[in-house]
Short mmCIF file of C-alpha atoms in Angstrom, two decimals:
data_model
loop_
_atom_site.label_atom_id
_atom_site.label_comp_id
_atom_site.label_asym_id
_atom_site.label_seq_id
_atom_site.Cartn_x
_atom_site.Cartn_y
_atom_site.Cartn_z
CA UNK A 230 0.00 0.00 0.00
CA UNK A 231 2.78 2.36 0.76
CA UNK A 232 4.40 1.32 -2.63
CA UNK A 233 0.72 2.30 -4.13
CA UNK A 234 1.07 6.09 -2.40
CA UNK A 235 4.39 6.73 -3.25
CA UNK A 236 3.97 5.73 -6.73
CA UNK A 237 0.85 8.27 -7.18
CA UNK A 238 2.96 11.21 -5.07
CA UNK A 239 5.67 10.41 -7.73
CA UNK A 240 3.31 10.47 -10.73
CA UNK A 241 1.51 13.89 -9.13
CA UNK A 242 4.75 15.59 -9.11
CA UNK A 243 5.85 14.44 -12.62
CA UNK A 244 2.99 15.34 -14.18
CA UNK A 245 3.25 19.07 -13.29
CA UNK A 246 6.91 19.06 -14.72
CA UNK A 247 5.16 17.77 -17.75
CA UNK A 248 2.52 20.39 -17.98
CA UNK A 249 4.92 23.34 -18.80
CA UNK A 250 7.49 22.72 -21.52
CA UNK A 251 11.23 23.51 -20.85
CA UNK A 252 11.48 26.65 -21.73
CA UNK A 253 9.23 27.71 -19.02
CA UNK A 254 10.88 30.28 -16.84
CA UNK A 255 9.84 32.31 -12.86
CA UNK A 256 7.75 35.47 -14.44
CA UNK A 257 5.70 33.67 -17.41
CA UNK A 258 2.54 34.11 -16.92
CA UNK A 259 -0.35 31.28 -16.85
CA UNK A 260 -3.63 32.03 -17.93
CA UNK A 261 -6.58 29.57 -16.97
CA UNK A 262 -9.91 29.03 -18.28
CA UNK A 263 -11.50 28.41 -14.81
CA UNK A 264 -14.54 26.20 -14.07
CA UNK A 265 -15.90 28.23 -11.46
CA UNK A 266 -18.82 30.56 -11.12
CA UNK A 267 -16.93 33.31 -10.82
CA UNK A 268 -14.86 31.85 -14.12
CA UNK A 269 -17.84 31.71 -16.37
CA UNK A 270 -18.94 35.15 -15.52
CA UNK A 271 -14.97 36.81 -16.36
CA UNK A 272 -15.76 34.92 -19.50
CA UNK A 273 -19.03 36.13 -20.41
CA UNK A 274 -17.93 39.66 -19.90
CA UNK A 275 -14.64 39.51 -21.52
CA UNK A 276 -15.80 36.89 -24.35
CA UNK A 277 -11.95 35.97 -23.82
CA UNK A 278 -10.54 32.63 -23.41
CA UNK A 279 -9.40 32.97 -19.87
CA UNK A 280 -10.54 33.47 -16.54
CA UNK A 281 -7.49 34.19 -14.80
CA UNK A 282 -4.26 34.77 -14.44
CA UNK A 283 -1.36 34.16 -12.39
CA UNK A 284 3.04 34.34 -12.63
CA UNK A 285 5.33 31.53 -12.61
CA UNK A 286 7.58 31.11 -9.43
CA UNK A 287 10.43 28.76 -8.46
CA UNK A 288 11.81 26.42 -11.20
CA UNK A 289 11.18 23.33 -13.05
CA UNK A 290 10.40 20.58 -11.26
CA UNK A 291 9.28 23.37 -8.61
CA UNK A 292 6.85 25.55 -9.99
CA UNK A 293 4.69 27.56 -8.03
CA UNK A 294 2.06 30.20 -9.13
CA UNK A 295 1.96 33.58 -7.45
CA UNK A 296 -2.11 34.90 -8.42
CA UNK A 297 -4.90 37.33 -6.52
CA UNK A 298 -7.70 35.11 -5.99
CA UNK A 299 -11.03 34.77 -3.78
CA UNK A 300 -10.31 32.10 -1.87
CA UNK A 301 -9.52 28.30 -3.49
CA UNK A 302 -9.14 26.78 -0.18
CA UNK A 303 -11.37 26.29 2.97
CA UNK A 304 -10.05 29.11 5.51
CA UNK A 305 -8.13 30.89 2.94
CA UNK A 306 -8.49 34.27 2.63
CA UNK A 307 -9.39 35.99 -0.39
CA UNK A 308 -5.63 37.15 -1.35
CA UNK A 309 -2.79 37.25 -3.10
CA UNK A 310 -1.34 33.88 -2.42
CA UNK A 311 1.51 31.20 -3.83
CA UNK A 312 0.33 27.68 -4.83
CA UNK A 313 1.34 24.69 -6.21
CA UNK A 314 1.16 24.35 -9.87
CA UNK A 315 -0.17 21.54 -9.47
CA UNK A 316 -3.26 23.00 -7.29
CA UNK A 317 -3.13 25.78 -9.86
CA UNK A 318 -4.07 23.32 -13.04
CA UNK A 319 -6.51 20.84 -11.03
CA UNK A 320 -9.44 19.49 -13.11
CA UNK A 321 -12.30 21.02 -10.54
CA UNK A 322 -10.93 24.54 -11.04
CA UNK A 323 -8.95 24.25 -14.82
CA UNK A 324 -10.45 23.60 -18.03
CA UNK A 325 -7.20 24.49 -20.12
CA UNK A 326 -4.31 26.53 -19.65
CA UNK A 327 -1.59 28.60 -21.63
CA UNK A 328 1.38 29.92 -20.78
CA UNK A 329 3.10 33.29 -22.46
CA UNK A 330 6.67 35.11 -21.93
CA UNK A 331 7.19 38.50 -21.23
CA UNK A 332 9.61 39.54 -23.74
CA UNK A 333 12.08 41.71 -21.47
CA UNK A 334 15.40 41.27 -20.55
CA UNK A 335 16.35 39.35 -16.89
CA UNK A 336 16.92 41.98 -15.12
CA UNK A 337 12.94 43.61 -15.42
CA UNK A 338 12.03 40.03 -14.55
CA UNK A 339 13.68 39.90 -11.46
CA UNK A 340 12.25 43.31 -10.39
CA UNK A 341 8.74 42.02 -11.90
CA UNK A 342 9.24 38.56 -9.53
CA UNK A 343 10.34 40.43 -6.31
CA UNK A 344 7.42 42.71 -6.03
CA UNK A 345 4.82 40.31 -7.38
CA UNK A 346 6.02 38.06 -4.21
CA UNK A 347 6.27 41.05 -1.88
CA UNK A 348 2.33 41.52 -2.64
CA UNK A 349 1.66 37.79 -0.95
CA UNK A 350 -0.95 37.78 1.82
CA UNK A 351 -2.34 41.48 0.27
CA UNK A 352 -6.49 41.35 0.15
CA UNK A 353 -8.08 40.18 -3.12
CA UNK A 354 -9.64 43.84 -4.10
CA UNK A 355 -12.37 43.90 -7.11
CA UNK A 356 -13.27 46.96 -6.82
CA UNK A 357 -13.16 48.52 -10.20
CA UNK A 358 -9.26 50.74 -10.40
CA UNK A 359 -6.29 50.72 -11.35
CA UNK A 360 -5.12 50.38 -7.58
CA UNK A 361 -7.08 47.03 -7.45
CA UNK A 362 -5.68 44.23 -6.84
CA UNK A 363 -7.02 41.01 -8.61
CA UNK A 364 -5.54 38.43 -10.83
CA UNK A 365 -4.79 40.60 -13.62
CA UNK A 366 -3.85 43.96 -12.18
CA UNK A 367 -1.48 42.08 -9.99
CA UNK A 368 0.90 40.87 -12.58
CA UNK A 369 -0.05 44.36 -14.47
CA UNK A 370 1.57 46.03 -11.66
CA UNK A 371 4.75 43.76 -11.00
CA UNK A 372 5.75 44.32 -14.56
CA UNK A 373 4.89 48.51 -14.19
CA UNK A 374 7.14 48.63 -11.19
CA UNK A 375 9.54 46.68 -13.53
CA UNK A 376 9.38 49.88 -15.93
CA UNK A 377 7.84 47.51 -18.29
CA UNK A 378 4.84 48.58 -19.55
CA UNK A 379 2.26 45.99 -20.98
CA UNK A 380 0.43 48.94 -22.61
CA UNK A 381 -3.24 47.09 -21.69
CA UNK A 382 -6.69 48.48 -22.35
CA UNK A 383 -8.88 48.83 -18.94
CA UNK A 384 -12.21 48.28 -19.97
CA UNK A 385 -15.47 49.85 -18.25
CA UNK A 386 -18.22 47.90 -16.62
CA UNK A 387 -21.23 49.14 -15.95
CA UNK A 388 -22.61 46.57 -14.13
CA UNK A 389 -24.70 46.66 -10.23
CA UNK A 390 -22.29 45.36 -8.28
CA UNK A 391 -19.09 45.81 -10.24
CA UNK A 392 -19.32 48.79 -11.63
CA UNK A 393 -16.00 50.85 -12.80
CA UNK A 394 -12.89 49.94 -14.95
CA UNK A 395 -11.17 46.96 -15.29
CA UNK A 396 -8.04 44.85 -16.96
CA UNK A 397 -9.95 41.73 -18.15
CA UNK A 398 -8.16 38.81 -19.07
CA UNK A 399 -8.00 39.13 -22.79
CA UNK A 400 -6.87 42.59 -22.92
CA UNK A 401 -4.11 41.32 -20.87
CA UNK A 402 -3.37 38.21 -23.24
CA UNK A 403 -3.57 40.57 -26.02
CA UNK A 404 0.00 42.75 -25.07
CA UNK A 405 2.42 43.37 -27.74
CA UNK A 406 5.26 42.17 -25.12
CA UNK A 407 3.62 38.79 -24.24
CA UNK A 408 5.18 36.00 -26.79
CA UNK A 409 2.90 32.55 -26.41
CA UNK A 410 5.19 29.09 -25.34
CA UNK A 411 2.22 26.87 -25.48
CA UNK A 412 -0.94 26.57 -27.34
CA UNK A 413 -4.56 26.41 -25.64
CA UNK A 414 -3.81 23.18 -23.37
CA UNK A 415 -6.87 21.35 -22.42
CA UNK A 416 -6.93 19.80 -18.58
CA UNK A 417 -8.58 16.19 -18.31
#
């Protein structure tokens, strides 16, 4: 039995190295078509192919991603928080994924990864700015204080609740500076 759960704990962790190519590096960003509620409803305003949003962290083998998020897991906070890419890429929350490259040079990236990670345990804010911080302005603003300007459309929603201006998904996906290193992967 113990030869069983080690065996599945080995495939688990193999199967996220497999899910980014090589080429991957800490800064890409990984967009997700989401499953959620709150997924279908990005969608249906945007009429994008993503969802959400989030940076690479760590290295192959070890990837984490660093995203703005109401809360994925019981007692979690709605935050900015660092998980597992696994966890990231689950079936129950990921219907496909792609990952794109911000075409700068290493030393924006670093500057990019430090404050992105300095913004960990910061409240998930939907509240219609530029100050905001949600899955997409997050990354938005660790490549601005990078000097690196994505040179994104904020589009404005008039809607009850959510009223104001927003950087949706697509307009994000849609920056001259982000190059594509995979095409729409599906998540079964």
């Amino acid at each position: 039995m113990l030869a069983l759960l080690a065996m599945l704990a080995w495939s688990s962790q193999s199967l996220a190295v497999s899910l980014l190519p090589p080429q991957a590096e800490a800064g890409d960003l990984l967009f997700r078509r989401g499953t959620e509620q709150v997924s279908h409803l990005v969608r249906a305003v945007d009429g994008g192919d993503f969802s959400h949003v989030g940076m690479l962290i760590g290295s192959s083998g070890h990837w984490q991603v660093l995203h703005a998020t109401p809360s994925e897991r019981p007692g979690q906070p709605d935050a900015v928080v660092l998980d597992t890419l696994d966890f990231f890429l689950q079936p129950q929350r990921t219907q496909a994924y792609r990952l794109y490259r911000v075409a700068v040079g290493r030393g924006a990236r670093q500057q990019a990864l430090e404050w992105a990670l300095a913004q960990q345990g910061q409240p998930f804010q939907l509240q219609g700015s530029e100050q905001s911080i949600y899955c997409t302005t997050l990354v938005w603003q660790a490549w601005m204080q990078a000097g690196v300007n994505l040179e994104v459309l904020f589009t404005q929603l008039d809607l009850p609740v959510l009223g104001g201006r927003y950087l949706l998904p697509s307009s994000l996906q849609r920056s001259a500076l982000l190059q594509a290193l995979t095409p729409l992967l599906q998540v079964r």
